[in-house]
PDB file of C-alpha atoms in Angstrom:
ATOM      1  CA  MET A   1     127.623  50.797 121.435  1.00 65.00           C
ATOM      2  CA  ASP A   2     130.976  50.707 119.308  1.00 86.00           C
ATOM      3  CA  ILE A   3     130.864  54.722 118.751  1.00 87.00           C
ATOM      4  CA  VAL A   4     130.322  55.361 122.626  1.00 88.00           C
ATOM      5  CA  ARG A   5     133.452  52.889 123.465  1.00 89.00           C
ATOM      6  CA  LEU A   6     135.537  54.346 120.468  1.00 87.00           C
ATOM      7  CA  ALA A   7     134.547  57.613 121.182  1.00 85.00           C
ATOM      8  CA  ILE A   8     135.588  57.246 124.996  1.00 88.00           C
ATOM      9  CA  ASN A   9     138.880  55.337 124.031  1.00 90.00           C
ATOM     10  CA  ASN A  10     139.833  58.540 122.412  1.00 90.00           C
ATOM     11  CA  ALA A  11     139.050  61.224 123.988  1.00 90.00           C
ATOM     12  CA  ARG A  12     141.469  63.721 122.371  1.00 93.00           C
ATOM     13  CA  LEU A  13     139.670  62.954 118.986  1.00 91.00           C
ATOM     14  CA  THR A  14     136.544  63.267 119.863  1.00 92.00           C
ATOM     15  CA  ILE A  15     137.094  66.699 121.811  1.00 94.00           C
ATOM     16  CA  SER A  16     139.308  67.889 118.853  1.00 94.00           C
ATOM     17  CA  ALA A  17     136.028  66.936 116.457  1.00 93.00           C
ATOM     18  CA  LEU A  18     133.748  68.303 118.941  1.00 94.00           C
ATOM     19  CA  LEU A  19     135.885  72.215 118.904  1.00 96.00           C
ATOM     20  CA  PHE A  20     136.606  71.542 114.869  1.00 96.00           C
ATOM     21  CA  LEU A  21     132.305  71.598 114.715  1.00 96.00           C
ATOM     22  CA  LEU A  22     131.642  74.352 116.974  1.00 97.00           C
ATOM     23  CA  VAL A  23     134.114  76.458 114.934  1.00 96.00           C
ATOM     24  CA  ALA A  24     133.313  75.990 111.712  1.00 96.00           C
ATOM     25  CA  GLY A  25     129.257  76.407 112.908  1.00 95.00           C
ATOM     26  CA  TRP A  26     129.973  79.878 113.978  1.00 95.00           C
ATOM     27  CA  VAL A  27     131.939  80.738 110.672  1.00 94.00           C
ATOM     28  CA  ALA A  28     129.356  79.171 108.561  1.00 93.00           C
ATOM     29  CA  TYR A  29     126.855  81.441 111.042  1.00 92.00           C
ATOM     30  CA  GLN A  30     128.820  84.771 110.903  1.00 92.00           C
ATOM     31  CA  SER A  31     128.958  84.369 106.969  1.00 91.00           C
ATOM     32  CA  THR A  32     125.702  83.683 106.318  1.00 90.00           C
ATOM     33  CA  PRO A  33     123.955  86.939 105.507  1.00 85.00           C
ATOM     34  CA  LYS A  34     120.676  88.133 107.474  1.00 79.00           C
ATOM     35  CA  GLU A  35     118.266  91.081 107.424  1.00 74.00           C
ATOM     36  CA  ALA A  36     115.801  91.988 109.638  1.00 68.00           C
ATOM     37  CA  GLU A  37     113.101  92.224 106.667  1.00 65.00           C
ATOM     38  CA  PRO A  38     113.998  90.274 103.850  1.00 68.00           C
ATOM     39  CA  ASP A  39     112.367  90.997 100.588  1.00 68.00           C
ATOM     40  CA  VAL A  40     111.383  87.712  99.750  1.00 70.00           C
ATOM     41  CA  PRO A  41     109.543  88.087  96.301  1.00 74.00           C
ATOM     42  CA  ILE A  42     106.291  85.813  95.573  1.00 79.00           C
ATOM     43  CA  PRO A  43     105.010  86.171  92.492  1.00 86.00           C
ATOM     44  CA  MET A  44     101.557  87.033  92.446  1.00 90.00           C
ATOM     45  CA  MET A  45      99.240  89.473  90.588  1.00 91.00           C
ATOM     46  CA  TYR A  46      96.044  91.337  91.493  1.00 92.00           C
ATOM     47  CA  VAL A  47      93.440  91.990  88.368  1.00 94.00           C
ATOM     48  CA  SER A  48      91.357  94.373  88.834  1.00 94.00           C
ATOM     49  CA  LEU A  49      87.535  94.732  87.496  1.00 94.00           C
ATOM     50  CA  ILE A  50      85.482  98.002  87.510  1.00 94.00           C
ATOM     51  CA  TYR A  51      81.448  98.069  86.661  1.00 94.00           C
ATOM     52  CA  GLN A  52      79.647 101.142  88.739  1.00 92.00           C
ATOM     53  CA  GLY A  53      76.642 100.139  89.806  1.00 92.00           C
ATOM     54  CA  ILE A  54      76.892  96.633  89.668  1.00 93.00           C
ATOM     55  CA  SER A  55      75.849  94.422  92.781  1.00 93.00           C
ATOM     56  CA  PRO A  56      78.591  91.741  94.275  1.00 92.00           C
ATOM     57  CA  GLU A  57      76.458  88.781  93.024  1.00 94.00           C
ATOM     58  CA  ASP A  58      76.082  90.309  89.237  1.00 94.00           C
ATOM     59  CA  SER A  59      80.096  91.178  89.964  1.00 94.00           C
ATOM     60  CA  GLU A  60      80.692  87.526  90.642  1.00 94.00           C
ATOM     61  CA  ARG A  61      78.656  85.909  87.643  1.00 94.00           C
ATOM     62  CA  LEU A  62      79.610  88.886  84.859  1.00 94.00           C
ATOM     63  CA  LEU A  63      83.305  89.626  85.791  1.00 94.00           C
ATOM     64  CA  LEU A  64      84.642  87.344  88.141  1.00 94.00           C
ATOM     65  CA  ARG A  65      83.477  83.773  86.504  1.00 94.00           C
ATOM     66  CA  PRO A  66      84.473  84.357  82.829  1.00 94.00           C
ATOM     67  CA  MET A  67      87.687  85.995  84.559  1.00 95.00           C
ATOM     68  CA  GLU A  68      88.976  83.183  86.107  1.00 95.00           C
ATOM     69  CA  SER A  69      87.829  80.443  83.790  1.00 94.00           C
ATOM     70  CA  LYS A  70      91.004  81.889  81.776  1.00 93.00           C
ATOM     71  CA  LEU A  71      92.742  82.631  84.599  1.00 94.00           C
ATOM     72  CA  LYS A  72      92.964  79.077  86.068  1.00 93.00           C
ATOM     73  CA  SER A  73      94.802  77.535  82.615  1.00 92.00           C
ATOM     74  CA  LEU A  74      97.905  80.070  83.514  1.00 92.00           C
ATOM     75  CA  LYS A  75     101.079  78.002  83.592  1.00 91.00           C
ATOM     76  CA  GLY A  76     102.410  77.824  87.110  1.00 90.00           C
ATOM     77  CA  LEU A  77      99.247  78.785  88.817  1.00 92.00           C
ATOM     78  CA  LYS A  78      99.562  77.829  92.745  1.00 93.00           C
ATOM     79  CA  GLU A  79      96.458  79.480  93.928  1.00 94.00           C
ATOM     80  CA  MET A  80      93.513  81.905  93.102  1.00 95.00           C
ATOM     81  CA  ARG A  81      91.160  84.287  94.880  1.00 94.00           C
ATOM     82  CA  SER A  82      88.642  86.538  94.181  1.00 93.00           C
ATOM     83  CA  ALA A  83      86.048  88.680  95.762  1.00 94.00           C
ATOM     84  CA  ALA A  84      83.125  90.824  94.783  1.00 93.00           C
ATOM     85  CA  PHE A  85      81.861  93.910  95.689  1.00 91.00           C
ATOM     86  CA  GLN A  86      79.965  96.446  95.109  1.00 92.00           C
ATOM     87  CA  GLY A  87      81.115  98.408  91.623  1.00 92.00           C
ATOM     88  CA  GLY A  88      83.476  95.402  90.936  1.00 93.00           C
ATOM     89  CA  GLY A  89      86.020  92.644  91.778  1.00 93.00           C
ATOM     90  CA  TYR A  90      89.260  91.495  92.228  1.00 94.00           C
ATOM     91  CA  VAL A  91      91.000  88.557  91.640  1.00 95.00           C
ATOM     92  CA  LEU A  92      94.492  87.649  92.907  1.00 94.00           C
ATOM     93  CA  VAL A  93      96.708  85.395  91.483  1.00 94.00           C
ATOM     94  CA  GLU A  94      99.391  83.383  92.747  1.00 93.00           C
ATOM     95  CA  PHE A  95     102.263  81.403  91.115  1.00 92.00           C
ATOM     96  CA  GLN A  96     104.902  78.890  92.021  1.00 92.00           C
ATOM     97  CA  PRO A  97     107.937  80.407  93.901  1.00 87.00           C
ATOM     98  CA  GLN A  98     110.187  79.374  91.099  1.00 87.00           C
ATOM     99  CA  THR A  99     108.059  81.412  88.526  1.00 88.00           C
ATOM    100  CA  ASP A 100     109.470  84.043  86.486  1.00 87.00           C
ATOM    101  CA  LEU A 101     107.310  87.001  87.717  1.00 87.00           C
ATOM    102  CA  ALA A 102     107.953  88.881  84.009  1.00 89.00           C
ATOM    103  CA  THR A 103     106.668  86.049  82.520  1.00 91.00           C
ATOM    104  CA  ALA A 104     104.084  85.491  85.022  1.00 90.00           C
ATOM    105  CA  LEU A 105     102.910  88.899  84.628  1.00 91.00           C
ATOM    106  CA  GLN A 106     102.957  88.904  80.634  1.00 93.00           C
ATOM    107  CA  ASP A 107     100.953  85.576  80.907  1.00 93.00           C
ATOM    108  CA  THR A 108      98.217  87.353  83.389  1.00 94.00           C
ATOM    109  CA  ARG A 109      98.078  89.913  80.980  1.00 94.00           C
ATOM    110  CA  SER A 110      97.108  88.088  77.522  1.00 94.00           C
ATOM    111  CA  LYS A 111      94.650  86.074  79.257  1.00 94.00           C
ATOM    112  CA  VAL A 112      92.971  88.904  80.846  1.00 94.00           C
ATOM    113  CA  GLN A 113      92.969  90.280  77.390  1.00 94.00           C
ATOM    114  CA  ASP A 114      91.480  87.137  76.098  1.00 93.00           C
ATOM    115  CA  ALA A 115      88.835  86.991  78.928  1.00 92.00           C
ATOM    116  CA  LYS A 116      87.333  90.685  77.728  1.00 91.00           C
ATOM    117  CA  ALA A 117      85.486  89.387  75.149  1.00 90.00           C
ATOM    118  CA  ASP A 118      83.333  87.551  77.946  1.00 92.00           C
ATOM    119  CA  LEU A 119      83.100  91.046  79.978  1.00 93.00           C
ATOM    120  CA  PRO A 120      80.495  93.233  79.799  1.00 93.00           C
ATOM    121  CA  GLN A 121      80.524  96.462  77.265  1.00 91.00           C
ATOM    122  CA  ALA A 122      80.010  98.771  80.396  1.00 90.00           C
ATOM    123  CA  ALA A 123      82.199  97.391  82.358  1.00 92.00           C
ATOM    124  CA  GLU A 124      86.317  99.196  82.674  1.00 93.00           C
ATOM    125  CA  GLU A 125      89.317  98.117  81.101  1.00 94.00           C
ATOM    126  CA  PRO A 126      90.697  95.186  83.572  1.00 94.00           C
ATOM    127  CA  THR A 127      93.878  96.172  85.143  1.00 93.00           C
ATOM    128  CA  VAL A 128      96.509  93.744  85.921  1.00 93.00           C
ATOM    129  CA  ASN A 129      99.512  94.518  88.559  1.00 90.00           C
ATOM    130  CA  GLU A 130     102.094  92.696  90.147  1.00 88.00           C
ATOM    131  CA  VAL A 131     101.724  92.305  93.696  1.00 83.00           C
ATOM    132  CA  ASN A 132     104.694  93.330  96.015  1.00 75.00           C
ATOM    133  CA  VAL A 133     104.077  91.301  99.220  1.00 69.00           C
ATOM    134  CA  SER A 134     106.661  93.095 101.234  1.00 66.00           C
ATOM    135  CA  GLU A 135     104.132  96.760 100.481  1.00 66.00           C
ATOM    136  CA  PHE A 136     101.688  94.990 102.578  1.00 64.00           C
ATOM    137  CA  PRO A 137     100.759  96.148 105.899  1.00 64.00           C
ATOM    138  CA  VAL A 138     102.237  93.283 109.337  1.00 71.00           C
ATOM    139  CA  LEU A 139      99.004  94.585 111.116  1.00 76.00           C
ATOM    140  CA  VAL A 140      95.615  95.334 110.619  1.00 79.00           C
ATOM    141  CA  VAL A 141      93.293  96.556 113.095  1.00 83.00           C
ATOM    142  CA  THR A 142      89.442  97.172 112.996  1.00 85.00           C
ATOM    143  CA  LEU A 143      87.315  98.979 115.017  1.00 87.00           C
ATOM    144  CA  SER A 144      83.758  98.852 115.101  1.00 86.00           C
ATOM    145  CA  GLY A 145      80.782  98.726 117.899  1.00 86.00           C
ATOM    146  CA  ASP A 146      77.836 101.048 118.387  1.00 91.00           C
ATOM    147  CA  VAL A 147      78.821 104.134 118.940  1.00 91.00           C
ATOM    148  CA  PRO A 148      78.480 106.801 116.610  1.00 92.00           C
ATOM    149  CA  GLU A 149      80.975 106.800 113.734  1.00 89.00           C
ATOM    150  CA  ARG A 150      82.608 109.976 114.960  1.00 92.00           C
ATOM    151  CA  VAL A 151      83.297 108.346 118.020  1.00 92.00           C
ATOM    152  CA  LEU A 152      84.510 105.431 115.829  1.00 90.00           C
ATOM    153  CA  THR A 153      87.002 107.982 114.078  1.00 91.00           C
ATOM    154  CA  ALA A 154      88.031 109.749 116.936  1.00 93.00           C
ATOM    155  CA  ALA A 155      89.456 105.945 118.473  1.00 92.00           C
ATOM    156  CA  ALA A 156      90.793 104.814 115.398  1.00 91.00           C
ATOM    157  CA  ARG A 157      92.665 108.226 114.572  1.00 93.00           C
ATOM    158  CA  GLU A 158      93.991 107.710 118.502  1.00 93.00           C
ATOM    159  CA  LEU A 159      94.906 104.470 118.248  1.00 92.00           C
ATOM    160  CA  ARG A 160      97.034 105.054 114.857  1.00 90.00           C
ATOM    161  CA  ASP A 161      98.806 107.590 116.474  1.00 91.00           C
ATOM    162  CA  ARG A 162      99.950 105.385 119.210  1.00 91.00           C
ATOM    163  CA  ILE A 163     101.218 102.600 116.773  1.00 88.00           C
ATOM    164  CA  GLU A 164     103.016 105.234 114.919  1.00 86.00           C
ATOM    165  CA  GLU A 165     104.980 106.274 117.995  1.00 88.00           C
ATOM    166  CA  VAL A 166     106.314 102.602 117.910  1.00 85.00           C
ATOM    167  CA  PRO A 167     109.665 102.400 117.043  1.00 82.00           C
ATOM    168  CA  GLY A 168     110.257 100.970 113.531  1.00 74.00           C
ATOM    169  CA  VAL A 169     106.743 101.754 112.358  1.00 77.00           C
ATOM    170  CA  LEU A 170     106.790 103.814 109.243  1.00 74.00           C
ATOM    171  CA  GLU A 171     103.085 104.649 108.796  1.00 79.00           C
ATOM    172  CA  GLY A 172      99.516 104.020 110.318  1.00 83.00           C
ATOM    173  CA  SER A 173      96.303 105.011 107.953  1.00 83.00           C
ATOM    174  CA  LEU A 174      93.152 104.820 108.489  1.00 82.00           C
ATOM    175  CA  GLN A 175      90.297 103.243 105.995  1.00 78.00           C
ATOM    176  CA  GLY A 176      86.848 102.994 105.760  1.00 69.00           C
TER     177      GLY A 176
END
């Protein structure tokens, strides 16, 4: 209760302190840079593995497991995700935020080079690409149903055109 009594007894000091804090807060807010869509660098690498004709099960066993075993020893590794599909697979490697992108890219390429010896001879050369999260779509819409493909395609085109009309939308695209 002493602080309340002090504030009441010194009303001018309390009001002056309040005004000072409001002005200082307003000045700090105005001087802080603001951006609608800031480019936040997240150190991520995408390793693509292609082997024509391989099944998803074999892709996981012959491509992804050997690659993951080498990549898991990367310095600063935060998370690693992979997916196998018909004809190949990919590994998405995410590093801690303070990790240097150039070093992470170089280390990832080195580990991929080491893992090549464990991959099948017929597999294509693995590729390593830096992932720029700001280039990814903000919205993904999936259409499916028990209708002919041409009906889905027509509906998808119409939806894409309507989405592209929204202010601020750069591009809409169809896949699949």
